[in-house]
XYZ file of N, CA and C in Angstrom:
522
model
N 106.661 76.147 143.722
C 105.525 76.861 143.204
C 105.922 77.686 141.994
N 105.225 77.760 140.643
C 105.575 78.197 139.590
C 104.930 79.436 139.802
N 105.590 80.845 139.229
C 105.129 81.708 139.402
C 104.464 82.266 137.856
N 103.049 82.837 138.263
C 102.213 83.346 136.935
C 102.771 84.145 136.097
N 102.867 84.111 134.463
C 102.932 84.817 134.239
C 102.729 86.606 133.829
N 103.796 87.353 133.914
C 103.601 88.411 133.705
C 102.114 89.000 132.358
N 101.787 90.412 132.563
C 100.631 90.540 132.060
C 101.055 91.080 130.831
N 102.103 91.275 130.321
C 102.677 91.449 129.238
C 102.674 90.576 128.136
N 103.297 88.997 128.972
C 103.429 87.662 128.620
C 101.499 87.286 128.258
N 101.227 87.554 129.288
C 99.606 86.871 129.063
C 99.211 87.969 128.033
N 99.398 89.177 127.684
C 98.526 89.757 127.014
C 99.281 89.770 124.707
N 100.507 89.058 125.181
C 100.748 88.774 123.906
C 100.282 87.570 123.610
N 100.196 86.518 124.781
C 99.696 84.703 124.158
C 98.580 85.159 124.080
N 97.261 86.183 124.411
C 96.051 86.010 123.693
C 96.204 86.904 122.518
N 97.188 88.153 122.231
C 97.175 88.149 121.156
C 97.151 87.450 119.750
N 98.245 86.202 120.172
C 98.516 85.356 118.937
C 97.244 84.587 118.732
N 96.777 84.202 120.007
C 95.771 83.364 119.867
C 94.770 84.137 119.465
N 94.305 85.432 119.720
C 92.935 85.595 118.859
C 93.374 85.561 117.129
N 94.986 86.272 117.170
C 95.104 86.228 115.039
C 94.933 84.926 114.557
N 95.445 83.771 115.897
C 95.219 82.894 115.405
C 93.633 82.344 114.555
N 92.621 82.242 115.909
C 91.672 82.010 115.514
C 90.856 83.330 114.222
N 91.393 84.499 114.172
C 91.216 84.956 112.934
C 91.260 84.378 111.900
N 92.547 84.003 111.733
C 93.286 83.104 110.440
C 92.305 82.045 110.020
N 91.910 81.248 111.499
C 90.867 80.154 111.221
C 89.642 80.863 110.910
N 88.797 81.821 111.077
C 88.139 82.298 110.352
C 87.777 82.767 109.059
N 89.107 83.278 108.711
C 89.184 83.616 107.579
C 89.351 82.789 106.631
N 89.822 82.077 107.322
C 90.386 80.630 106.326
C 89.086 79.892 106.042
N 88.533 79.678 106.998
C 86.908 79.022 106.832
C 86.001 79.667 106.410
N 85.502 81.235 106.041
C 84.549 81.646 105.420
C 84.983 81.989 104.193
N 85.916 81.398 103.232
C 86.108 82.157 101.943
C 85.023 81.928 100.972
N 85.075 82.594 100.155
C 84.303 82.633 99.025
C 83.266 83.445 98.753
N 83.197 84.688 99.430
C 82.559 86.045 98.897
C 83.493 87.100 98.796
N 82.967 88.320 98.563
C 83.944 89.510 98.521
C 84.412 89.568 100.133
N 83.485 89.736 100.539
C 83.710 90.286 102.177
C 84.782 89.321 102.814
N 84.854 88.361 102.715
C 85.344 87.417 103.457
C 87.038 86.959 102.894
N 86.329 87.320 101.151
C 88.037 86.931 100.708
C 88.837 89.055 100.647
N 88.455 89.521 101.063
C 88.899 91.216 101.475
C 89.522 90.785 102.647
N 88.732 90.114 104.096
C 89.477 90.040 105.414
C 90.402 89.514 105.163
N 90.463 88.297 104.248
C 92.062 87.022 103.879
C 93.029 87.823 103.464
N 92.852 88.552 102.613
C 93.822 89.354 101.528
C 94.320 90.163 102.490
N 93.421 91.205 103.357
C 94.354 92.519 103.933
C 94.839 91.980 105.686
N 94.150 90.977 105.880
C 94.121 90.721 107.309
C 94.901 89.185 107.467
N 94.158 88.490 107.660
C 94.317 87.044 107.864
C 95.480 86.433 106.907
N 95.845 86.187 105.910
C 97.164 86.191 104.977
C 98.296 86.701 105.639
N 98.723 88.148 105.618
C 99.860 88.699 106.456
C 100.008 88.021 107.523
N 98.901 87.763 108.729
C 99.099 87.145 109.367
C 99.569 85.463 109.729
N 99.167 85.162 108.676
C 99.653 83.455 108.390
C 100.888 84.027 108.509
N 101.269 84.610 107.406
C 102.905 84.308 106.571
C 103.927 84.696 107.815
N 103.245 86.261 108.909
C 103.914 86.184 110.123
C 103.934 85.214 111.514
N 103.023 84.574 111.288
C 102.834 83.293 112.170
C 103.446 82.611 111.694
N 103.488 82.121 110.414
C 104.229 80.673 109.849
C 102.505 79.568 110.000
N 101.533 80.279 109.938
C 100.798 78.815 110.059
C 100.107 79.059 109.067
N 100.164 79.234 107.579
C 99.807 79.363 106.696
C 99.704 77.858 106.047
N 98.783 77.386 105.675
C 97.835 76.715 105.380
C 97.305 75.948 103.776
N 97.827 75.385 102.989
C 97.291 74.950 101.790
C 97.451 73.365 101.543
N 96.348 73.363 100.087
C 96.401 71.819 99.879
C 97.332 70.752 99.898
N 99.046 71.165 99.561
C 99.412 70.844 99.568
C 100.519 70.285 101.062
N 99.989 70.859 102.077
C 100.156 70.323 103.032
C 99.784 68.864 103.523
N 98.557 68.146 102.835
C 97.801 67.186 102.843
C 98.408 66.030 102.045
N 98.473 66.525 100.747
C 98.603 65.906 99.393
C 99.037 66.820 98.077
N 99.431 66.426 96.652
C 100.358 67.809 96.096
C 98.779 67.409 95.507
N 98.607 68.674 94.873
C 97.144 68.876 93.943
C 97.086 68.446 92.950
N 96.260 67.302 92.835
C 95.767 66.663 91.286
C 95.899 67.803 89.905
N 96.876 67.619 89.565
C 96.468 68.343 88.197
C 95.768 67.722 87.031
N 95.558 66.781 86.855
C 94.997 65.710 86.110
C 94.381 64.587 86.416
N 93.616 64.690 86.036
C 92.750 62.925 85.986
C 92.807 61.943 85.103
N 92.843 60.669 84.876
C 93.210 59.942 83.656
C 92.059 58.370 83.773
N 91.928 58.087 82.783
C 90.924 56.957 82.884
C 90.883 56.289 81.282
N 90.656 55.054 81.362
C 90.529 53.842 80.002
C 89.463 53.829 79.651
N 89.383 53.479 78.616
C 88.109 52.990 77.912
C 88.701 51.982 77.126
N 87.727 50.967 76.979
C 88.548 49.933 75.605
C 87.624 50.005 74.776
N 87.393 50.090 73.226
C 86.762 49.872 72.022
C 87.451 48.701 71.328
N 86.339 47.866 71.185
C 86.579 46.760 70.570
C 86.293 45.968 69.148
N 86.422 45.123 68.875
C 85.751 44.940 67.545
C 85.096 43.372 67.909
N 83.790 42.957 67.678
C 83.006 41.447 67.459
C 83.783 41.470 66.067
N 83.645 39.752 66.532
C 83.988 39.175 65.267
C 83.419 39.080 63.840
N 82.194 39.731 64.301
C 80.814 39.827 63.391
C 81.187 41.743 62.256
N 82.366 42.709 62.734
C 82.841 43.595 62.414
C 81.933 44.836 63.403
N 81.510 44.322 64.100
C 80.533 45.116 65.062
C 81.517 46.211 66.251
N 81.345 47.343 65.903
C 81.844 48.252 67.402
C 81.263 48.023 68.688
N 82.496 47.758 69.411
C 81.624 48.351 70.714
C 82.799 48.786 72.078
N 82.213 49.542 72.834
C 82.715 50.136 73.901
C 82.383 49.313 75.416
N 83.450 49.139 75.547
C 83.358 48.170 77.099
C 83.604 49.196 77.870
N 83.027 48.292 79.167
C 83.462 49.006 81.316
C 84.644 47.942 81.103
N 85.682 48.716 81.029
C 87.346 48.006 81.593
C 87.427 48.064 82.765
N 87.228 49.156 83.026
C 87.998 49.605 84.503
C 86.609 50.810 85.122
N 87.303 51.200 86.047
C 86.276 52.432 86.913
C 85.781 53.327 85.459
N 86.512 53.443 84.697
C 86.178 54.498 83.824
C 86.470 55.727 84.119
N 85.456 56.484 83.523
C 85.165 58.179 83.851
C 85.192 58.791 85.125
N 85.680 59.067 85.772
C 85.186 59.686 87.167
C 84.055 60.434 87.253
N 83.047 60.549 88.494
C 82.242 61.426 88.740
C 82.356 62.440 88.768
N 81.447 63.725 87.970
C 81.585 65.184 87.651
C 82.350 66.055 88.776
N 81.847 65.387 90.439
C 82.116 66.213 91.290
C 83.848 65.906 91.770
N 84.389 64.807 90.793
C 85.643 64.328 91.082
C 85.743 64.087 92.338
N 85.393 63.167 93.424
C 85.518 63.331 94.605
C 85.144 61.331 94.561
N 85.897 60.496 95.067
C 85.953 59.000 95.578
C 85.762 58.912 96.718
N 84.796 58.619 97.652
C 84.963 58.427 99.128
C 85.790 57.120 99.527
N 85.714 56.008 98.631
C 86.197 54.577 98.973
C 87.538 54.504 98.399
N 88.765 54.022 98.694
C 89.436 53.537 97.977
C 89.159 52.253 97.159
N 89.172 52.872 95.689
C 88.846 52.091 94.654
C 89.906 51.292 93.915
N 90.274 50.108 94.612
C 91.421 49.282 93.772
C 91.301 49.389 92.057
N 90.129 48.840 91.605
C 90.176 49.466 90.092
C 90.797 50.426 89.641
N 90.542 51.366 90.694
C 91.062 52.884 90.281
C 92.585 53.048 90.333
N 93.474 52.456 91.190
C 94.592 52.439 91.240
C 94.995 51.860 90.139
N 94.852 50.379 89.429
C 95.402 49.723 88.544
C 94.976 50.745 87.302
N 94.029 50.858 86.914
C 93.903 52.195 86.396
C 94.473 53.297 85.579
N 95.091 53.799 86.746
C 95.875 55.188 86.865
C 97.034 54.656 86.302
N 97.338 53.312 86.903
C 98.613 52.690 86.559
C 99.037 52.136 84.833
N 97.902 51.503 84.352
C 97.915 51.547 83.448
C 98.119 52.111 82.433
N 97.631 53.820 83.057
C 97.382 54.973 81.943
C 98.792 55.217 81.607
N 99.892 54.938 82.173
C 100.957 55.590 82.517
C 101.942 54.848 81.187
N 102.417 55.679 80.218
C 102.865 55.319 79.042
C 104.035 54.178 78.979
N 105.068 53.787 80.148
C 105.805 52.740 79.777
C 104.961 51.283 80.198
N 103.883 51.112 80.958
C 102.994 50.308 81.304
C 102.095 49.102 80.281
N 102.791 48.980 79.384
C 102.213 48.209 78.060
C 102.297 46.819 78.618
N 103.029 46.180 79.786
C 102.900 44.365 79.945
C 101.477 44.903 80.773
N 101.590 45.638 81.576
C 99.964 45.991 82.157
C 98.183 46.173 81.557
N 98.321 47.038 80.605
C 97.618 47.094 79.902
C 97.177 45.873 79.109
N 98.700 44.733 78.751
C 97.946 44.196 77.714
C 97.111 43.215 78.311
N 97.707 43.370 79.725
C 97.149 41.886 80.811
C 95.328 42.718 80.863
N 95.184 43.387 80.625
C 93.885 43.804 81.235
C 92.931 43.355 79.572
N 93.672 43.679 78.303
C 93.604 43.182 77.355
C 93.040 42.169 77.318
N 94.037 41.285 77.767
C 93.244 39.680 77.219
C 92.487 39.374 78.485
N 92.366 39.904 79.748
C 90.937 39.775 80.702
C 90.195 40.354 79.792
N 89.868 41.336 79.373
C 88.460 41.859 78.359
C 88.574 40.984 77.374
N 89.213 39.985 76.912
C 88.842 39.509 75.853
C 87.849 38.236 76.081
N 88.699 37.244 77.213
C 88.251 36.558 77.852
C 86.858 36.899 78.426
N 86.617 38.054 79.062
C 85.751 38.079 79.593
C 84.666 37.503 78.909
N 84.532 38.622 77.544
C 83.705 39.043 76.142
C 83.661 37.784 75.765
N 84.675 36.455 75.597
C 84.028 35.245 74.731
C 83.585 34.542 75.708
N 84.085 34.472 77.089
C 83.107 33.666 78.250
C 81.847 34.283 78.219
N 80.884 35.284 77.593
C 79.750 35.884 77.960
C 79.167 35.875 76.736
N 80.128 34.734 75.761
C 79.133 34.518 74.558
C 79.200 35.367 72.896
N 80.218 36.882 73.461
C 80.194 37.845 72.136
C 82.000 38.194 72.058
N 82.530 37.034 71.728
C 84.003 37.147 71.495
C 84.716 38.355 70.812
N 85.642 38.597 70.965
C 85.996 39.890 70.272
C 87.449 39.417 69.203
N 87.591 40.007 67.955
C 88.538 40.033 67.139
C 89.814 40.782 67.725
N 89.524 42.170 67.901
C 90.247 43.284 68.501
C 90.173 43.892 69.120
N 91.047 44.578 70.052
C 90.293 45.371 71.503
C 91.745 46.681 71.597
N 91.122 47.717 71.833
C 91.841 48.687 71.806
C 91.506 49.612 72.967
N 92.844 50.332 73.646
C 92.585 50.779 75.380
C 92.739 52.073 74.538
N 91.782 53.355 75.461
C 92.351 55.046 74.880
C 92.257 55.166 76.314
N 93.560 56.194 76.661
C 93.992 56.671 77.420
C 93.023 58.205 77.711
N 91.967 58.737 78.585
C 91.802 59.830 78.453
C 92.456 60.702 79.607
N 92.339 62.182 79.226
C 93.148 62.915 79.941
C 92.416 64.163 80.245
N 92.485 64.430 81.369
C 91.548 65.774 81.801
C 91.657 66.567 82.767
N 91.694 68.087 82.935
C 92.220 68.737 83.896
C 91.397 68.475 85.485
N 91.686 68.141 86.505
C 91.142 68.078 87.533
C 90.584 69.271 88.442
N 89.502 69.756 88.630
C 88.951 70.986 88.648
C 89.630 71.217 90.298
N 90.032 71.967 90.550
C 91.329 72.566 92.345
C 90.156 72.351 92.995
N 90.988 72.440 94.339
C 89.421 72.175 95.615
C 89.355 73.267 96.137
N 88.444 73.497 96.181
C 87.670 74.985 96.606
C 87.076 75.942 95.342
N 87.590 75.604 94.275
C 87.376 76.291 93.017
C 86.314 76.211 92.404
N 86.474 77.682 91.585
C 84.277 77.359 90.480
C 83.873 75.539 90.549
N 82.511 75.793 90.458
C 82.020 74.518 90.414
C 81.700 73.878 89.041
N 82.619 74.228 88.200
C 82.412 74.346 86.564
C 82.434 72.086 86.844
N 81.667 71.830 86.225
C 81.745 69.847 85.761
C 82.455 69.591 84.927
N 83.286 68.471 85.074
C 84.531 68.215 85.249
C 84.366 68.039 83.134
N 82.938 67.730 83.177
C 82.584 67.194 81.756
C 82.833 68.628 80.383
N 83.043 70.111 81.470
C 83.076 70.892 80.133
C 84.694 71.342 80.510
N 85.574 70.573 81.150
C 86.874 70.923 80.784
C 87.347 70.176 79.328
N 88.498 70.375 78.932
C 89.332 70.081 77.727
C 89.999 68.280 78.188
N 89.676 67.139 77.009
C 89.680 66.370 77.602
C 91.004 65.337 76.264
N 92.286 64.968 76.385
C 92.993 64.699 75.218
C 92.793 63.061 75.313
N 93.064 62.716 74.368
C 92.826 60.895 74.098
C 94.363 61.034 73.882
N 94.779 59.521 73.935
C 95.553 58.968 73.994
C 95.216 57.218 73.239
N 95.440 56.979 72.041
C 95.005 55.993 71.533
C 96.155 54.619 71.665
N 95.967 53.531 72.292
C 97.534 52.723 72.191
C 96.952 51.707 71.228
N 98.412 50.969 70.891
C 97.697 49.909 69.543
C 96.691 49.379 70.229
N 96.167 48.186 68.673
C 95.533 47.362 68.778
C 95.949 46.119 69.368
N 95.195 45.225 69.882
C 95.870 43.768 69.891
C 95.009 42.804 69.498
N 95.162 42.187 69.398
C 93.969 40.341 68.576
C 93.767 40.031 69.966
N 92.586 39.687 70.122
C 92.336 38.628 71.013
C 92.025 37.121 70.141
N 92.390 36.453 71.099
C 92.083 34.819 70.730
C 91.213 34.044 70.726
């Protein structure tokens, strides 16, 4: 027969356990004064003395960037135009529910020693463009680049952050 524990013992395991479920409180109502005051003077100290302190990067390391193609091309006629290569732009709210294979090759592409990749996606857009009747002379990929807005953070759209191009050559299509 195991004997109960002492009321000392029982009255520190509900201690931890109510800071605990504090912590989870606090942790779950942020984002007013009131609530981020309890985190700061209360619930925080208590993580860091628990050890069950809590962030994104427990999950995954945090997107600092987003990256996506565009190709601009040239008709043979000297005509501009802008193709769908790939997924493109991401949605304002930055958020994919599906894993998007496009999106992986993509990302992959964007990635500066990646030029046998890119050019393969190259002559698919070229191909595509003269199988559909409006052949292209030249086709050119821009790399864009853009800060990825943190999770939990202002709800500012993703469209009024700072956004850098990245232009790679040209190539002929055939």
């Amino acid at each position: 027969m195991s004997e109960a524990p002492s009321r000392g013992v029982r009255v520190l395991l509900y201690g931890v356990l109510a800071a605990y479920l504090l912590v989870i409180v606090g942790s779950a109502l942020g984002g007013n004064a009131a609530t981020d005051a309890l985190r700061d003077h209360v619930t925080r100290p208590l993580e860091q003395v628990l050890g069950i302190h809590q962030t994104w990067p427990m999950f995954a390391s945090v997107p600092r960037r987003t990256e996506w193609l565009t190709a601009h091309g040239q008709r043979q006629d000297g005509g501009e135009v802008t193709l769908e290569a790939l997924p493109g732009r991401p949605d304002d709210q930055g958020v994919r529910w599906t894993y998007d294979r496009l999106g992986k090759l993509q990302r992959n592409a964007a990635v500066e020693r990646r030029k046998k990749l890119r050019m393969g996606i190259v002559r698919w857009l070229c191909r595509r463009e003269k199988a559909i009747g409006q052949p292209l002379s030249k086709l050119q990929l821009v790399r864009h680049r853009s800060q990825t807005p943190k999770p939990g953070g202002p709800s500012t759209p993703r469209s009024a952050f700072f956004e850098s191009r990245r232009e790679y050559s040209r190539w002929n299509c055939r």
